[in-house]
PDB file of C-alpha atoms in Angstrom:
ATOM      1  CA  MET A   1       6.571 -34.522  -0.821  1.00 58.00           C
ATOM      2  CA  GLN A   2       8.677 -36.971  -2.629  1.00 74.00           C
ATOM      3  CA  VAL A   3      12.204 -36.522  -3.889  1.00 74.00           C
ATOM      4  CA  LEU A   4      14.154 -38.120  -6.492  1.00 86.00           C
ATOM      5  CA  GLN A   5      17.617 -39.394  -5.414  1.00 92.00           C
ATOM      6  CA  VAL A   6      20.431 -39.857  -8.103  1.00 94.00           C
ATOM      7  CA  GLN A   7      24.095 -40.591  -7.815  1.00 96.00           C
ATOM      8  CA  ILE A   8      27.184 -41.149  -9.810  1.00 97.00           C
ATOM      9  CA  GLU A   9      30.543 -42.251  -9.114  1.00 97.00           C
ATOM     10  CA  VAL A  10      33.419 -39.770  -9.742  1.00 97.00           C
ATOM     11  CA  GLY A  11      36.975 -40.908 -10.160  1.00 96.00           C
ATOM     12  CA  ALA A  12      39.845 -39.565  -8.561  1.00 94.00           C
ATOM     13  CA  ASP A  13      40.918 -37.704 -11.535  1.00 93.00           C
ATOM     14  CA  PRO A  14      40.140 -33.814 -11.868  1.00 92.00           C
ATOM     15  CA  SER A  15      38.856 -34.495 -15.440  1.00 93.00           C
ATOM     16  CA  GLU A  16      35.951 -36.340 -13.813  1.00 95.00           C
ATOM     17  CA  VAL A  17      34.794 -32.967 -12.549  1.00 95.00           C
ATOM     18  CA  GLY A  18      33.353 -31.856 -16.222  1.00 96.00           C
ATOM     19  CA  ARG A  19      31.761 -35.280 -16.233  1.00 96.00           C
ATOM     20  CA  ALA A  20      30.042 -34.694 -13.009  1.00 97.00           C
ATOM     21  CA  ARG A  21      28.854 -31.464 -14.309  1.00 96.00           C
ATOM     22  CA  ARG A  22      27.549 -32.892 -17.617  1.00 95.00           C
ATOM     23  CA  TRP A  23      25.585 -35.846 -15.642  1.00 96.00           C
ATOM     24  CA  ALA A  24      24.018 -33.291 -13.216  1.00 96.00           C
ATOM     25  CA  ARG A  25      22.836 -31.033 -15.863  1.00 94.00           C
ATOM     26  CA  SER A  26      21.042 -34.011 -17.735  1.00 93.00           C
ATOM     27  CA  ARG A  27      19.422 -34.648 -14.420  1.00 93.00           C
ATOM     28  CA  LEU A  28      18.385 -31.227 -13.635  1.00 91.00           C
ATOM     29  CA  ALA A  29      16.515 -30.925 -16.777  1.00 87.00           C
ATOM     30  CA  GLY A  30      15.281 -34.293 -16.423  1.00 84.00           C
ATOM     31  CA  CYS A  31      13.271 -32.981 -13.090  1.00 83.00           C
ATOM     32  CA  GLY A  32      12.028 -29.907 -14.716  1.00 83.00           C
ATOM     33  CA  ILE A  33      14.720 -27.561 -13.777  1.00 87.00           C
ATOM     34  CA  GLY A  34      15.339 -25.407 -16.708  1.00 87.00           C
ATOM     35  CA  LEU A  35      19.055 -25.299 -17.729  1.00 87.00           C
ATOM     36  CA  ASP A  36      18.737 -21.436 -18.464  1.00 87.00           C
ATOM     37  CA  GLU A  37      17.163 -21.040 -14.625  1.00 88.00           C
ATOM     38  CA  PRO A  38      19.669 -19.590 -12.314  1.00 90.00           C
ATOM     39  CA  LEU A  39      19.076 -22.207  -9.918  1.00 91.00           C
ATOM     40  CA  ALA A  40      20.597 -24.708 -12.385  1.00 93.00           C
ATOM     41  CA  GLU A  41      23.702 -22.505 -12.985  1.00 94.00           C
ATOM     42  CA  THR A  42      23.830 -22.056  -9.088  1.00 95.00           C
ATOM     43  CA  LEU A  43      23.648 -25.743  -8.668  1.00 96.00           C
ATOM     44  CA  ILE A  44      26.231 -26.616 -11.379  1.00 96.00           C
ATOM     45  CA  LEU A  45      28.787 -24.312  -9.630  1.00 95.00           C
ATOM     46  CA  LEU A  46      28.025 -25.842  -6.273  1.00 97.00           C
ATOM     47  CA  ILE A  47      28.525 -29.343  -7.654  1.00 97.00           C
ATOM     48  CA  SER A  48      31.875 -28.274  -9.353  1.00 96.00           C
ATOM     49  CA  GLU A  49      33.030 -26.938  -6.173  1.00 95.00           C
ATOM     50  CA  LEU A  50      32.179 -29.927  -4.206  1.00 96.00           C
ATOM     51  CA  VAL A  51      33.423 -32.565  -6.663  1.00 96.00           C
ATOM     52  CA  THR A  52      36.627 -30.307  -7.102  1.00 94.00           C
ATOM     53  CA  ASN A  53      37.338 -30.427  -3.398  1.00 92.00           C
ATOM     54  CA  ALA A  54      36.890 -34.160  -3.031  1.00 93.00           C
ATOM     55  CA  VAL A  55      38.816 -35.118  -6.176  1.00 93.00           C
ATOM     56  CA  VAL A  56      41.730 -32.517  -5.738  1.00 90.00           C
ATOM     57  CA  HIS A  57      42.151 -32.438  -1.678  1.00 87.00           C
ATOM     58  CA  THR A  58      41.688 -36.080  -1.178  1.00 90.00           C
ATOM     59  CA  GLY A  59      43.019 -37.901  -4.119  1.00 89.00           C
ATOM     60  CA  CYS A  60      40.277 -40.497  -3.779  1.00 90.00           C
ATOM     61  CA  PRO A  61      37.214 -41.308  -5.860  1.00 95.00           C
ATOM     62  CA  ALA A  62      33.770 -39.769  -4.611  1.00 96.00           C
ATOM     63  CA  VAL A  63      30.267 -40.213  -5.000  1.00 97.00           C
ATOM     64  CA  LEU A  64      27.947 -37.400  -6.055  1.00 98.00           C
ATOM     65  CA  ARG A  65      24.382 -37.480  -5.077  1.00 97.00           C
ATOM     66  CA  MET A  66      21.714 -35.304  -5.947  1.00 96.00           C
ATOM     67  CA  LEU A  67      18.117 -35.008  -4.041  1.00 94.00           C
ATOM     68  CA  LEU A  68      15.825 -33.477  -6.515  1.00 88.00           C
ATOM     69  CA  PRO A  69      12.067 -32.485  -5.836  1.00 81.00           C
ATOM     70  CA  GLY A  70       9.944 -34.536  -7.874  1.00 68.00           C
ATOM     71  CA  ALA A  71       8.165 -38.213  -8.373  1.00 45.00           C
ATOM     72  CA  ALA A  72      10.390 -41.076  -8.224  1.00 44.00           C
ATOM     73  CA  SER A  73      11.184 -43.000 -11.215  1.00 42.00           C
ATOM     74  CA  PRO A  74      13.325 -46.130 -11.944  1.00 43.00           C
ATOM     75  CA  ALA A  75      16.575 -44.224 -12.270  1.00 46.00           C
ATOM     76  CA  GLY A  76      16.399 -43.149  -8.621  1.00 45.00           C
ATOM     77  CA  ARG A  77      14.895 -43.735  -4.961  1.00 44.00           C
ATOM     78  CA  ALA A  78      12.355 -41.653  -3.551  1.00 41.00           C
ATOM     79  CA  SER A  79      12.526 -40.390  -0.008  1.00 42.00           C
ATOM     80  CA  ASP A  80      10.943 -37.479   2.095  1.00 40.00           C
ATOM     81  CA  ALA A  81      12.735 -34.382   2.069  1.00 45.00           C
ATOM     82  CA  ARG A  82      12.096 -30.601   2.465  1.00 50.00           C
ATOM     83  CA  PRO A  83       9.747 -29.643  -0.459  1.00 54.00           C
ATOM     84  CA  GLY A  84      11.137 -27.480  -3.253  1.00 82.00           C
ATOM     85  CA  THR A  85      14.707 -28.098  -2.043  1.00 90.00           C
ATOM     86  CA  VAL A  86      17.712 -29.506  -4.294  1.00 93.00           C
ATOM     87  CA  ARG A  87      20.312 -31.281  -2.097  1.00 96.00           C
ATOM     88  CA  VAL A  88      23.921 -32.102  -3.508  1.00 97.00           C
ATOM     89  CA  GLU A  89      25.937 -34.477  -1.499  1.00 97.00           C
ATOM     90  CA  VAL A  90      29.521 -35.445  -2.241  1.00 97.00           C
ATOM     91  CA  ALA A  91      31.013 -38.418  -0.286  1.00 97.00           C
ATOM     92  CA  ASP A  92      34.485 -39.691  -0.217  1.00 96.00           C
ATOM     93  CA  ILE A  93      36.684 -42.088   1.870  1.00 94.00           C
ATOM     94  CA  SER A  94      38.938 -39.422   3.337  1.00 93.00           C
ATOM     95  CA  ALA A  95      38.406 -38.837   7.119  1.00 89.00           C
ATOM     96  CA  ARG A  96      39.790 -35.313   6.844  1.00 90.00           C
ATOM     97  CA  PRO A  97      37.291 -32.688   7.230  1.00 88.00           C
ATOM     98  CA  PRO A  98      36.803 -29.940   4.750  1.00 87.00           C
ATOM     99  CA  ALA A  99      38.726 -26.879   5.652  1.00 76.00           C
ATOM    100  CA  ARG A 100      37.891 -23.204   4.691  1.00 76.00           C
ATOM    101  CA  ARG A 101      40.926 -21.553   3.299  1.00 72.00           C
ATOM    102  CA  TRP A 102      41.544 -17.747   2.893  1.00 74.00           C
ATOM    103  CA  ALA A 103      42.695 -16.872  -0.570  1.00 65.00           C
ATOM    104  CA  GLU A 104      44.703 -13.941  -1.255  1.00 70.00           C
ATOM    105  CA  GLY A 105      43.921 -11.837  -4.271  1.00 73.00           C
ATOM    106  CA  GLY A 106      46.537 -13.752  -6.690  1.00 72.00           C
ATOM    107  CA  ASP A 107      45.754 -17.257  -5.534  1.00 62.00           C
ATOM    108  CA  THR A 108      44.266 -19.777  -7.894  1.00 62.00           C
ATOM    109  CA  GLY A 109      42.449 -21.773  -5.430  1.00 68.00           C
ATOM    110  CA  GLY A 110      41.292 -21.611  -1.794  1.00 62.00           C
ATOM    111  CA  ARG A 111      37.532 -20.011  -2.694  1.00 73.00           C
ATOM    112  CA  GLY A 112      35.626 -23.103  -3.033  1.00 79.00           C
ATOM    113  CA  LEU A 113      33.988 -23.432   0.388  1.00 87.00           C
ATOM    114  CA  GLU A 114      33.518 -19.411   0.312  1.00 87.00           C
ATOM    115  CA  LEU A 115      31.438 -19.853  -2.866  1.00 88.00           C
ATOM    116  CA  VAL A 116      29.278 -22.734  -1.294  1.00 93.00           C
ATOM    117  CA  ASP A 117      28.705 -20.796   1.673  1.00 92.00           C
ATOM    118  CA  GLY A 118      27.669 -17.936  -0.252  1.00 92.00           C
ATOM    119  CA  LEU A 119      25.380 -19.759  -2.673  1.00 95.00           C
ATOM    120  CA  ALA A 120      23.842 -22.369  -0.885  1.00 96.00           C
ATOM    121  CA  ASP A 121      21.023 -22.002   1.682  1.00 96.00           C
ATOM    122  CA  ARG A 122      22.612 -24.454   3.807  1.00 96.00           C
ATOM    123  CA  TRP A 123      25.675 -26.574   3.691  1.00 95.00           C
ATOM    124  CA  GLY A 124      27.764 -28.783   6.212  1.00 95.00           C
ATOM    125  CA  TRP A 125      29.364 -31.874   6.424  1.00 95.00           C
ATOM    126  CA  GLN A 126      29.191 -35.047   8.589  1.00 95.00           C
ATOM    127  CA  ARG A 127      31.166 -38.462   9.114  1.00 95.00           C
ATOM    128  CA  GLU A 128      30.181 -41.214   7.088  1.00 92.00           C
ATOM    129  CA  GLY A 129      31.904 -44.570   7.677  1.00 92.00           C
ATOM    130  CA  THR A 130      35.556 -44.027   7.519  1.00 92.00           C
ATOM    131  CA  GLY A 131      35.203 -41.005   5.317  1.00 95.00           C
ATOM    132  CA  LYS A 132      32.734 -37.944   5.045  1.00 96.00           C
ATOM    133  CA  ARG A 133      29.891 -36.410   3.131  1.00 97.00           C
ATOM    134  CA  VAL A 134      29.712 -32.602   2.170  1.00 96.00           C
ATOM    135  CA  TRP A 135      26.298 -31.306   1.469  1.00 97.00           C
ATOM    136  CA  CYS A 136      24.719 -28.042   0.544  1.00 97.00           C
ATOM    137  CA  GLU A 137      21.092 -27.333  -0.145  1.00 96.00           C
ATOM    138  CA  VAL A 138      19.288 -24.659  -2.354  1.00 95.00           C
ATOM    139  CA  ASP A 139      15.596 -23.752  -1.773  1.00 91.00           C
ATOM    140  CA  ARG A 140      13.970 -23.742  -4.944  1.00 79.00           C
ATOM    141  CA  GLY A 141      11.462 -20.946  -5.882  1.00 68.00           C
ATOM    142  CA  GLY A 142      12.641 -18.896  -2.933  1.00 53.00           C
ATOM    143  CA  PRO A 143      12.281 -15.013  -3.062  1.00 46.00           C
ATOM    144  CA  CYS A 144      15.837 -14.711  -4.295  1.00 44.00           C
ATOM    145  CA  TRP A 145      15.141 -17.096  -7.242  1.00 41.00           C
ATOM    146  CA  SER A 146      11.673 -15.823  -8.326  1.00 40.00           C
ATOM    147  CA  SER A 147      12.739 -12.263  -8.586  1.00 40.00           C
ATOM    148  CA  ALA A 148      16.280 -11.531  -8.344  1.00 40.00           C
ATOM    149  CA  PHE A 149      17.027 -11.743 -12.063  1.00 40.00           C
ATOM    150  CA  GLU A 150      13.906  -9.486 -13.093  1.00 42.00           C
ATOM    151  CA  PRO A 151      15.189  -6.667 -15.031  1.00 40.00           C
ATOM    152  CA  GLN A 152      14.170  -4.212 -12.348  1.00 40.00           C
ATOM    153  CA  HIS A 153      16.645  -6.149  -9.875  1.00 37.00           C
ATOM    154  CA  ALA A 154      19.250  -6.556 -12.651  1.00 38.00           C
ATOM    155  CA  ALA A 155      22.380  -4.234 -12.657  1.00 38.00           C
ATOM    156  CA  THR A 156      24.606  -3.501 -15.722  1.00 35.00           C
ATOM    157  CA  ASN A 157      28.353  -2.912 -15.439  1.00 37.00           C
ATOM    158  CA  ARG A 158      28.694   0.087 -17.929  1.00 38.00           C
ATOM    159  CA  ALA A 159      32.404   0.304 -17.430  1.00 38.00           C
TER     160      ALA A 159
END
């Protein structure tokens, strides 16, 4: 199966995280992932966390890359990848590896990699040149996405 690879440079400013999210939403919609799908919201949250980590914890610009199932187009490069899997990568020039932090109840940060670990099917990091690449993958159409949000599986907080 072919995948479409698209990427954007993200500046070393926390306001760039919002721009990265808007860009990602437009690319997801362009490859047939509906913005109202739970998959899209999960991917946007993962992108937000990874880009935030890169920008805030390194103070360096980063590159956000998405590998999306679908045919290649002039906007991206085609390559082989796991069928139905969306891969998100954020590369930066800091050699410092990502580190999980254990947030206390009142902490305003320190939960990013825990969210990534809980939401992604796989995630990791690797050295790249003098920096690193942090990545995560979400399988599209797996059992948790195809039925988890149907009414018989939904819970309502009545409190």
